Amino acid sequence: MGLQYVVAKRIFGFDKDKNVKYVAKSVGAGELDFDKLCAKVSRILGIHRKTVDLVAAGLVDIMSEEIDDGKTVRLGDFGLFRPSFVGKSADTEAGVSASNIVRKRILFFPGKAFSQMLGNMSVTKMVVPDTDYTDGSSNGGGDNSNPSGGNDGDQGENPLG
């Protein structure tokens, strides 16, 4: 299926004229939780589901320890995880200290397997069903005021009011 997008209307703060722009906004296709992921791996490998769960939990524990020590963790074709942070600037070198760090994070860089998959992934525009009536019934004659068929990217918006 690949990635899907809708066209969203945006006004960017850096645009001094505040002109309306249109951008592609990705639309999620759902989420696979950890239990279902372990069950799928279990079926593929032919091992007990709890074994998969234990291995994954052990991997996370060891990765956490190593990243906490400041190390980058490389998982082969999966990719690498590198600790990083975001900090505030200072006017002088002496003004920079650990207190300038405002957020710590882990950066993920996809490995060969994911990079190839991303390069081959399709991207298509999501078709939003037209919920307006066109039979001239009580909804105002079926005037479709949004000819693009989208909902301007606002997910969850009810087009009928």
XYZ file of C-alpha atoms in Angstrom:
161
model
C 0.000 0.000 0.000
C 2.834 2.439 0.782
C 2.411 5.942 2.130
C -0.714 7.984 1.596
C -1.164 11.733 1.827
C -3.833 14.389 1.765
C -3.438 17.986 0.645
C -3.472 20.360 3.619
C -3.875 24.133 3.664
C -1.185 25.907 5.731
C -0.130 29.447 6.604
C 3.545 29.547 7.511
C 4.667 31.906 10.288
C 7.873 32.864 8.490
C 5.915 34.130 5.461
C 5.430 37.846 6.236
C 2.499 38.073 3.795
C 0.748 35.122 5.522
C -0.158 33.621 2.144
C -2.018 30.329 2.077
C 0.099 27.412 0.887
C -0.750 23.772 0.222
C 1.413 20.875 1.372
C 1.247 17.097 1.302
C 0.406 15.727 4.769
C 1.043 12.052 5.485
C -1.850 9.920 6.656
C -1.150 7.026 8.999
C -2.281 3.539 8.067
C -2.565 2.290 11.638
C -0.172 0.936 14.220
C 1.277 -2.468 15.030
C 1.616 -2.935 18.775
C 4.437 -4.862 20.439
C 2.365 -7.980 21.246
C 1.168 -8.390 17.668
C 4.685 -7.784 16.356
C 6.044 -10.532 18.622
C 3.249 -12.869 17.523
C 4.083 -12.276 13.840
C 7.816 -12.843 14.412
C 6.965 -15.987 16.375
C 4.923 -17.387 13.477
C 7.630 -16.610 10.911
C 10.469 -18.116 12.972
C 8.487 -21.016 14.376
C 9.454 -20.284 17.966
C 7.305 -19.595 21.001
C 5.906 -16.082 21.233
C 7.302 -15.576 24.765
C 10.799 -16.366 23.483
C 10.496 -13.538 20.959
C 9.220 -11.260 23.730
C 12.182 -12.143 25.996
C 14.747 -11.574 23.234
C 13.209 -8.211 22.298
C 13.042 -7.116 25.951
C 16.668 -8.173 26.456
C 17.710 -6.235 23.353
C 15.985 -3.091 24.629
C 17.590 -3.489 28.083
C 21.120 -3.836 26.675
C 20.586 -1.024 24.176
C 19.366 1.251 26.996
C 22.477 0.499 29.067
C 24.851 1.143 26.167
C 23.094 4.317 25.002
C 23.089 5.527 28.622
C 26.888 5.157 28.497
C 26.898 7.462 25.447
C 27.505 4.730 22.886
C 25.899 4.441 19.460
C 24.212 1.058 18.972
C 24.292 -0.447 15.475
C 21.818 -3.241 14.694
C 23.078 -4.434 11.311
C 20.642 -3.778 8.466
C 18.091 -2.484 10.961
C 20.026 0.735 11.563
C 21.730 2.598 14.357
C 20.614 4.434 17.465
C 22.685 7.403 18.630
C 22.198 9.489 21.775
C 21.995 13.227 21.187
C 20.581 16.392 22.709
C 19.289 19.860 21.888
C 20.850 22.779 23.724
C 20.474 26.518 24.094
C 23.182 28.767 22.737
C 25.216 31.196 24.809
C 27.051 34.413 23.976
C 30.362 33.123 25.332
C 32.157 29.789 25.518
C 32.095 29.998 29.312
C 28.313 30.380 29.177
C 27.883 26.866 27.773
C 27.374 24.115 30.352
C 25.241 21.033 30.908
C 22.445 23.314 32.114
C 22.090 24.592 28.516
C 20.822 21.164 27.415
C 17.052 21.377 27.076
C 16.133 17.971 25.615
C 17.853 14.608 25.301
C 16.871 12.252 22.524
C 17.853 9.150 20.588
C 18.391 9.558 16.855
C 17.583 6.620 14.608
C 19.330 6.209 11.273
C 17.820 3.426 9.156
C 20.152 0.728 7.902
C 20.384 -0.831 4.474
C 17.149 -2.862 4.730
C 14.997 0.126 5.707
C 16.757 2.519 3.326
C 16.058 0.220 0.388
C 12.447 -0.229 1.491
C 11.957 3.546 1.767
C 13.493 4.085 -1.655
C 11.033 1.632 -3.201
C 7.960 2.705 -1.179
C 5.075 4.090 -3.191
C 3.401 7.390 -2.295
C -0.199 7.965 -3.343
C -2.836 10.594 -2.718
C -5.533 9.372 -0.359
C -8.977 9.301 -1.898
C -11.421 10.876 0.530
C -14.987 9.650 -0.014
C -17.393 12.377 -1.100
C -20.103 12.528 1.567
C -22.087 15.376 -0.018
C -25.400 14.458 -1.625
C -25.852 15.494 -5.244
C -29.532 14.604 -5.652
C -30.820 18.056 -4.646
C -32.179 16.790 -1.316
C -32.458 18.768 1.916
C -28.742 19.381 2.283
C -28.692 22.556 0.218
C -28.734 21.115 -3.274
C -25.559 19.082 -3.054
C -23.164 21.982 -3.664
C -19.663 20.616 -3.260
C -17.735 23.599 -1.888
C -14.470 21.630 -1.773
C -13.817 20.480 -5.339
C -10.531 18.752 -4.406
C -12.533 16.102 -2.566
C -10.250 16.432 0.468
C -10.911 17.822 3.874
C -7.988 20.282 3.807
C -5.902 17.840 5.841
C -7.856 18.153 9.077
C -8.198 14.544 10.090
C -11.380 13.722 11.929
C -13.259 16.728 10.558
C -16.890 15.993 9.779
C -17.579 17.412 6.304
C -21.316 17.515 7.047
C -20.909 19.919 9.939
